[in-house]
Structure formats: structure tokens, C-alpha cells
């Protein structure tokens, strides 16, 4: 028998980690990505990657990392896989180090660690302020090595449209579109791994990259894969408001001593630096003396919201607060945070070493995602998922620097598991469903190209982003969510009248975008309805009308399936076999 | 128009062999705009300055924070990243065109895969034994990390190649980025096992010798890589390698 063929969709950290494991074990991989993999969203990660290496003599252990992760996620994550991830994390750091990631070092030449939110330990390894970029490059280089050995075939500039599923309900490949020639074709595989990242674009502006639309996850959900915990969306407390996107100001700014404050009196017109200590309100330090500025993200986000909207103390009455680093000397700042400070300087025009930064919360991370079992396989046999695209490791809220480790760990698990699955896969009947799927996708394209109407897909998208950001992020009120649901239905109606100003069949980006938009709309419904039905507050999900966590009713994973064109929500018990849920109080 | 507007001119080309034409746009000004947000604006309202309907502009972008390397183009005559090109800092009309040294795919999108091929040629990776747990990596002192890190910041934008007078079909020059990566991997405690291979790959035509020391690369690099230093270091190593190979032969 020929070596099994695995398709990996997505070349961020999760996808590349999967590819490396498969190639190493002798499998054949086809790697698909919209952008050249080296340009994947993972490069945006700034702050670092967690592992309890305990190199600072603090007595940190993988068990404590496990406990922090579960507690930080408000007990919604299944505990068995999270424990395994935390145990594997130190080995992953060592491997990345061996691959040449230029991690910051101690004078003795050992790995340096910093503190991040939601923990009391120095547990975060980092490479300057561009950790994600450095990690992605390390994996990209290993994949390039396998590519040059002929073990990996890259399809960059191809977009996944759907899975090919046979009559027995087993995955047999994918259908994809070449974004230059617009050719649509199917590719055979014994198993596929989805590593397509987060869904920031359904919120319009976010800290995510342009291709993080969730379109692939939505397509699979519409084909029968469960989408889990969709309502859990992390809003990062400190982003830089911008015209085209919300640029992140990494948590490491606070990890290195950054302090969040507002002037105590509204309309204080003095330049920030000249405002004396006594006239500043360091509200995080006051409200959370133990963790101070390093409370978990959801807590910090809601605190900033409260100061701005309830106390009315945003800077100049605008939705913004100060994040201040100016008390730290330039040299230290440059050594530890140069990359992120440059971002601020470049995109805002002020020097954050001299002037406190102005920041506000922005949509940042997708805790929910494709439902997977402990082997990273979805409910459709042969479809695996890893990275931000799946739901498994972060529960109701992700801790800073835990995503990179979950992406690599999930990729490392999914690769060998997919290979093992593929080895025992019975041969397909007939063509495995390839012809039918190809016909269906070509039909969808044809429909879109021949549409007559007046709607511009980019405008519809902005309206979607506005309503999602307004009603389904930091503070959730059922009545408002219903407004958003109605709006999505309206947008779906108007989508039928999308008129492509460009009908050419060469590198037609608006055509590709219009296809993604439909999937975004369907996925938005999952997020909104999941949020409406969960009448409690847990982690990132906060409802003022239901301010308490309700374990009896909602210590459960939300699972959405696509039934008659709408999400059907059901709930599944969470694995709490190792740590008994306790109240989450920072 | 009463409101403040932006004058933007975009060089458009429908396909690799189509003729290029300049199209003019007038957009509403908003604070904090950059060239990518202006292109997004056109997508949402694809109408040129004369009110004629047109198509959204094709261009590459992803991160929008100058870290993915996608959006390199020539803006007002200068090769730079569109997502960090703030409108308020540009003279108008703003003229945007694709990089000139790479095949145009469509409009502002070009094919830059040559850089990834070059990286293969110099084995730009650390050959680890495997991904299983082999314990911690080699000790690296902070001084060495501080030397490697800047080289590792290269975002493969190809701007250093675009601005280099020697980067053309006649020379087949690999360009500064590949040479900088060679220096990076040659300095790594494990990566250096391929040092000789890498230097030999850069020894012939199209290798380091093609550099004419115009120093355009180091000025244009958006990530401030120490490119001229890398080129002279690698050139020296290539010469030593050539001498060694000559003596061995
Ligand atoms: C600004 C920012 C900073 C962050 N900082 C940190 C940090 O310090 N520490 C931390 O742990 N986490 C951080 N995160 C989170 C972390 O970066 C991401 O969760 C992680 O990189 C996701 O990796 P991934 O491999 O799942 O997906 P991605 O890196 O998003 O990759 C997705 C891949 O899928 C491809 N793709 C998508 N759709 C399709 C399709 N339809 N067809 C084909 N290909 C497709 C894309 O081309 C891409 O290759 C940060 C996130 C942001 C936004
Ligand atoms: S060296 Fe600089 S200019 Fe050249 S590709 Fe890298 S980042 Fe771009
Ligand atoms: S979009 Fe990533 S560098 Fe500009």
C-alpha cells in the first residue's frame, strides 16, 4: 500500500506542526494555504509562549500551569487534553530552541522567561517582541526542508472550499480553488487536518489578520461538523484603535511593568505625563491588588469598559485609557519590547517611551471552534482540526501565551493521529464523492457570478462587523443579541443580491471574498445564538442580567450543528475529572 | 466636495500579459488611514474619480501591521509596505504601483516565490535530528541572541531585492535577504553544519560577488536588517571557502 496521503489546510503554527510530524513519520502531505505559509497570521503573536520550565527558582510546575489554564478558562475546558498539553509544553520549548528560535536569554545562556496574565509565575518564553514570527519561521524552515526533500507539496494561494465526503459520511479529500486561475478542483486524501485559525473578520475590525474569516470552519459546520463554544470570543483589553484594523498592544507591555490608568477627573486636559500620581486612577491595581495590571484578559477588558462607560472617565471622553510605560527606562524597553513599541510608533506616530499609549479593548481570539475529540478528530471521520480553528484547550477564556503552545501541541497531536487513522482506513467506494462535491462548488460559483443586484459584499461585511462588535463582544444582553440575529438574517437576504463588480476569472479577490462572506454570515449566527442561549457569565462571556456562573446548567460545552439552515444548539458535559470547579476570583 | 479627500492613482493590470493603465480615485479622508485602508475603501465602493464603475484592486495583504511581508508595493516611487504607509505622511496624488522586478499577477499583486526558492538553495534551516524530546537546546549567550535576532526579523517582503540595481535577470543575483539568512544559519550552533554548502551555493554566478555595494537594500529594508554587514561577512566567508576548496582540489 502507498504511504497515506494527508491534506493539511492552513500553514500557521498548528498546520506546520502537523506537517512536520507527518513528514517525519514518512507520510505524504499536501499543504494548502490562502497566503504563502510564511505570511500566516501566527506571525502576529508578540508576547510569548508558555511552559512551566521553572528556570527562575519559583517552584513552577506543569500542574500549576494546568491549574492556571483550567481556572483561567473558568472550568469550561476538558481537563484531560489540557493537562497533556501543559506536560508537553516544556519539551516543545526545547524543540523550538533546538530549531533555532532566537529566544531571549539569561546571562548564563539559558532561556529567559517573563510573566504574563493569569499566573503568578515567570512562565512565558519569548523572542524579543516577535515570538510568533520567530516560532512560525522555525517551523516554516523545517517544512521547507521537507519540501526540498519531496515529502511535502505546498499549494499556496489555494483556498479550501469544502471537504469531500463519501456516502458513508467519511472524508475523502477536499475541494479547493486556485486564487489566481480561479480553477476549482478536488484533491484526494485519506485524512484532512484543518488548521485555518481564528474568525476575527466576523467582527469587522479585530486584531486578527485579513484571512482570519472562519470561512473554512463555517463550510465544514454547514457540511455536518459540530462547531463548539462559538460564543466564547476573547476581547483583548489593550488594542490600538485603527482605521483598517485593531492593532494589538501585547500583554507583555503590562508583563514588563506597564500600568493602566485614567485621569481621576473627566476632561483633564493636561498632557498625560504632567498629571501627578495623585490625580491618576490606576483602577486595575486598586481593584485587583494581587494581580494588578496582570489580571486575565476578560477581567481587564470589563474593567476598562466599566471605567469608560460607567464612570465616564475615558481619555477626553473617548473610549480609550492610558497604558503607561514611561516610568521604565528606554534601554530596558528597547531590549524587551522594541517590536511592539515600534508598532505603536509606526501606526500612531507617538513614541510610547515618552508618551503613555492610548488603548481600548478589541476582538482578539476565538476560544470556540470545530468540535474535536481527544484525538483532535471532529465528528466526521477523517476530518481533524488543530490550532485556533478548534475549541479544545482554552475553555471560556484563553490565558496569554497559551495559544502558541496549544497550536503547536494540537498540530503535533493531530498529525500522527491522522496518519494512524489513515492507515486503517478502508478503501473508498466509487469516487468517494469527488464528482458530486466538485459539481456543487462549481454551481455555487456560477450562482454568485451570474447574480444580479446592487449589494456590495464589502459593505455587507462592514455591517456584519458593526452589529457583531456592538452586541456580541464584551457585554451581552439578550435583547441586543436578538437585534443582531435579525440583522444577520437581513444580511443573508441581501447577500442574495450581491453584485460582483468584477466577474473576471483571474485573481478575482472580491469573488473569493464574497464566497467567504456567506460563510461568515452563517458562522455569526452560531456565535450570536450560542451567546443568547447561555444565560450565565463565564470567562469571556459576560451577561449583566446573569452575572454569576451557573455550573448546574452551563458547565457544558456548546455544540452547534447545521440543521435546516440554522444552528441547532446542544450541550455536552465537560471533563472535570482532575480539578474540581471552584469560583474564579482574581 | 466639501469634505477632505484623498487623491490616489493606482497602476492596474488585469493579468500578467495585459497592458497596464493608471486609474485615478478620490476617496473620503479619515484620520489614521494608510494605503491598505484606502484600497479597502475602493473595494467597498469601486468607482473611479470620474464616477465610472471599476473593479476592486487586487493586492496582497494579511497582517496589516508590517510583520507578514505581504503588502510590498511602490508608493510614490518608493518600495515600501502599504499597511504602514500612512496617508497623512504621503504627498498627493499618491501613486501606487506593483513592485517592478517581479512578474505582475494582477494590479498590485506580484509573484515573489523566487525568494522562497533561494532560501531552499541555501538550506535556510537548522537540521534537527527529529521532533522527539531530546532535551534542551544548545546554550546561547545573550550577546549571540542579540546578534541573531535582527537577522531573524526578515519578513521576506523582497524590498531589498526590488531596490537593488544588481537584482535583475542578467546577474541572477539572489539578493540581500537570502545572504542575511545565510549568515543567520551559519552562526547557529547546529545550523552551521551546512555552512560550507551554503557558502558554495553563494560562490558562483548570482551569488555574493554580484553585490555592487549600492547599499540601497539596507536603507529600504522595513525591518532594518543589518544587510550590508551581512553581505560583507558572508562575502568574506565565501572567499575563504573558495580558497579552502581550491587548496583541497
Ligand atoms: C496580534 C496577536 C498577538 C498574539 N499574541 C500571542 C502571544 O503572544 N502568545 C500566544 O500564545 N498567542 C498569541 N496570539 C494568538 C495566536 O497568535 C494565534 O492563536 C495562533 O497564531 C493561531 O495559529 P493557527 O496555526 O491556529 O492559525 P493561523 O496562524 O491563523 O493560520 C491559519 C492558516 O490557515 C490558512 N487558511 C485560512 N483559511 C483558509 C482556507 N479557507 N483555505 C486555505 N487556507 C486557509 C491561512 O492561510 C493560514 O496559513 C496572538 C494573536 C494576535 C491576533
Ligand atoms: S531583508 Fe529586509 S527588505 Fe529584504 S526581504 Fe527581509 S525584511 Fe524585506
Ligand atoms: S499586510 Fe502584512 S506586512 Fe503589510
PDB file of C-alpha atoms in Angstrom, chain B residues 149-244:
ATOM      1  CA  UNK B 149      17.581  38.226  16.380  1.00  0.00           C
ATOM      2  CA  UNK B 150      17.741  41.167  13.966  1.00  0.00           C
ATOM      3  CA  UNK B 151      18.560  38.809  11.087  1.00  0.00           C
ATOM      4  CA  UNK B 152      15.679  36.575  12.066  1.00  0.00           C
ATOM      5  CA  UNK B 153      13.289  39.510  11.699  1.00  0.00           C
ATOM      6  CA  UNK B 154      13.312  39.376   7.894  1.00  0.00           C
ATOM      7  CA  UNK B 155       9.705  39.290   6.687  1.00  0.00           C
ATOM      8  CA  UNK B 156      10.524  38.140   3.123  1.00  0.00           C
ATOM      9  CA  UNK B 157       8.982  41.255   1.659  1.00  0.00           C
ATOM     10  CA  UNK B 158      11.602  41.331  -1.174  1.00  0.00           C
ATOM     11  CA  UNK B 159      12.001  45.097  -0.959  1.00  0.00           C
ATOM     12  CA  UNK B 160      15.776  44.717  -0.662  1.00  0.00           C
ATOM     13  CA  UNK B 161      15.690  42.880  -3.987  1.00  0.00           C
ATOM     14  CA  UNK B 162      13.390  45.407  -5.632  1.00  0.00           C
ATOM     15  CA  UNK B 163      15.674  48.331  -4.832  1.00  0.00           C
ATOM     16  CA  UNK B 164      18.941  46.583  -5.707  1.00  0.00           C
ATOM     17  CA  UNK B 165      20.436  47.658  -9.055  1.00  0.00           C
ATOM     18  CA  UNK B 166      22.133  44.273  -9.336  1.00  0.00           C
ATOM     19  CA  UNK B 167      18.947  42.256  -8.839  1.00  0.00           C
ATOM     20  CA  UNK B 168      17.953  41.551 -12.426  1.00  0.00           C
ATOM     21  CA  UNK B 169      17.818  38.757 -14.949  1.00  0.00           C
ATOM     22  CA  UNK B 170      21.303  39.452 -16.275  1.00  0.00           C
ATOM     23  CA  UNK B 171      23.058  38.802 -12.948  1.00  0.00           C
ATOM     24  CA  UNK B 172      20.631  36.300 -11.417  1.00  0.00           C
ATOM     25  CA  UNK B 173      21.653  37.807  -8.056  1.00  0.00           C
ATOM     26  CA  UNK B 174      19.986  36.097  -5.062  1.00  0.00           C
ATOM     27  CA  UNK B 175      19.579  39.392  -3.246  1.00  0.00           C
ATOM     28  CA  UNK B 176      20.330  40.613   0.253  1.00  0.00           C
ATOM     29  CA  UNK B 177      17.616  38.730   2.137  1.00  0.00           C
ATOM     30  CA  UNK B 178      18.982  35.309   1.217  1.00  0.00           C
ATOM     31  CA  UNK B 179      22.506  36.346   2.123  1.00  0.00           C
ATOM     32  CA  UNK B 180      21.352  37.624   5.504  1.00  0.00           C
ATOM     33  CA  UNK B 181      19.613  34.326   6.188  1.00  0.00           C
ATOM     34  CA  UNK B 182      22.815  32.518   5.252  1.00  0.00           C
ATOM     35  CA  UNK B 183      24.659  34.482   7.887  1.00  0.00           C
ATOM     36  CA  UNK B 184      21.948  33.706  10.432  1.00  0.00           C
ATOM     37  CA  UNK B 185      22.046  29.953   9.936  1.00  0.00           C
ATOM     38  CA  UNK B 186      25.814  29.787   9.628  1.00  0.00           C
ATOM     39  CA  UNK B 187      26.076  31.372  13.051  1.00  0.00           C
ATOM     40  CA  UNK B 188      23.708  28.926  14.725  1.00  0.00           C
ATOM     41  CA  UNK B 189      25.489  26.243  16.787  1.00  0.00           C
ATOM     42  CA  UNK B 190      23.648  23.448  14.932  1.00  0.00           C
ATOM     43  CA  UNK B 191      22.782  25.296  11.738  1.00  0.00           C
ATOM     44  CA  UNK B 192      26.445  25.723  10.935  1.00  0.00           C
ATOM     45  CA  UNK B 193      26.851  22.081   9.903  1.00  0.00           C
ATOM     46  CA  UNK B 194      25.704  23.243   6.450  1.00  0.00           C
ATOM     47  CA  UNK B 195      27.946  26.283   6.462  1.00  0.00           C
ATOM     48  CA  UNK B 196      30.147  25.044   3.629  1.00  0.00           C
ATOM     49  CA  UNK B 197      27.187  24.052   1.453  1.00  0.00           C
ATOM     50  CA  UNK B 198      25.612  27.447   1.946  1.00  0.00           C
ATOM     51  CA  UNK B 199      28.773  29.303   1.097  1.00  0.00           C
ATOM     52  CA  UNK B 200      29.316  27.227  -2.014  1.00  0.00           C
ATOM     53  CA  UNK B 201      25.740  27.940  -3.097  1.00  0.00           C
ATOM     54  CA  UNK B 202      26.600  31.630  -2.931  1.00  0.00           C
ATOM     55  CA  UNK B 203      30.035  31.314  -4.549  1.00  0.00           C
ATOM     56  CA  UNK B 204      29.138  31.246  -8.237  1.00  0.00           C
ATOM     57  CA  UNK B 205      27.137  33.405 -10.635  1.00  0.00           C
ATOM     58  CA  UNK B 206      24.234  35.130  -8.907  1.00  0.00           C
ATOM     59  CA  UNK B 207      25.998  34.750  -5.561  1.00  0.00           C
ATOM     60  CA  UNK B 208      27.509  37.322  -3.229  1.00  0.00           C
ATOM     61  CA  UNK B 209      30.011  38.528  -5.838  1.00  0.00           C
ATOM     62  CA  UNK B 210      27.165  40.208  -7.764  1.00  0.00           C
ATOM     63  CA  UNK B 211      26.669  42.763  -4.995  1.00  0.00           C
ATOM     64  CA  UNK B 212      27.783  46.199  -6.176  1.00  0.00           C
ATOM     65  CA  UNK B 213      27.570  47.803  -2.709  1.00  0.00           C
ATOM     66  CA  UNK B 214      24.932  50.306  -3.746  1.00  0.00           C
ATOM     67  CA  UNK B 215      23.589  49.976  -0.182  1.00  0.00           C
ATOM     68  CA  UNK B 216      20.009  50.599  -1.313  1.00  0.00           C
ATOM     69  CA  UNK B 217      18.873  47.438   0.464  1.00  0.00           C
ATOM     70  CA  UNK B 218      19.868  48.473   3.939  1.00  0.00           C
ATOM     71  CA  UNK B 219      18.111  51.801   3.549  1.00  0.00           C
ATOM     72  CA  UNK B 220      14.887  50.372   2.192  1.00  0.00           C
ATOM     73  CA  UNK B 221      14.501  47.322   4.456  1.00  0.00           C
ATOM     74  CA  UNK B 222      11.385  47.908   6.571  1.00  0.00           C
ATOM     75  CA  UNK B 223      12.803  45.718   9.329  1.00  0.00           C
ATOM     76  CA  UNK B 224      16.197  47.420   9.441  1.00  0.00           C
ATOM     77  CA  UNK B 225      18.198  44.274   8.894  1.00  0.00           C
ATOM     78  CA  UNK B 226      21.957  44.896   9.016  1.00  0.00           C
ATOM     79  CA  UNK B 227      22.197  43.872   5.376  1.00  0.00           C
ATOM     80  CA  UNK B 228      25.464  45.445   4.242  1.00  0.00           C
ATOM     81  CA  UNK B 229      27.216  43.962   7.250  1.00  0.00           C
ATOM     82  CA  UNK B 230      25.724  40.564   6.474  1.00  0.00           C
ATOM     83  CA  UNK B 231      26.794  40.796   2.836  1.00  0.00           C
ATOM     84  CA  UNK B 232      30.370  41.690   3.678  1.00  0.00           C
ATOM     85  CA  UNK B 233      30.603  38.967   6.346  1.00  0.00           C
ATOM     86  CA  UNK B 234      29.226  36.329   4.024  1.00  0.00           C
ATOM     87  CA  UNK B 235      31.387  37.563   1.125  1.00  0.00           C
ATOM     88  CA  UNK B 236      34.442  37.122   3.276  1.00  0.00           C
ATOM     89  CA  UNK B 237      33.370  33.622   4.288  1.00  0.00           C
ATOM     90  CA  UNK B 238      32.690  32.738   0.653  1.00  0.00           C
ATOM     91  CA  UNK B 239      36.187  33.819  -0.311  1.00  0.00           C
ATOM     92  CA  UNK B 240      37.728  31.759   2.468  1.00  0.00           C
ATOM     93  CA  UNK B 241      35.593  28.808   1.413  1.00  0.00           C
ATOM     94  CA  UNK B 242      36.702  29.194  -2.196  1.00  0.00           C
ATOM     95  CA  UNK B 243      40.332  29.269  -1.110  1.00  0.00           C
ATOM     96  CA  UNK B 244      39.869  26.160   1.017  1.00  0.00           C
TER      97      UNK B 244
END
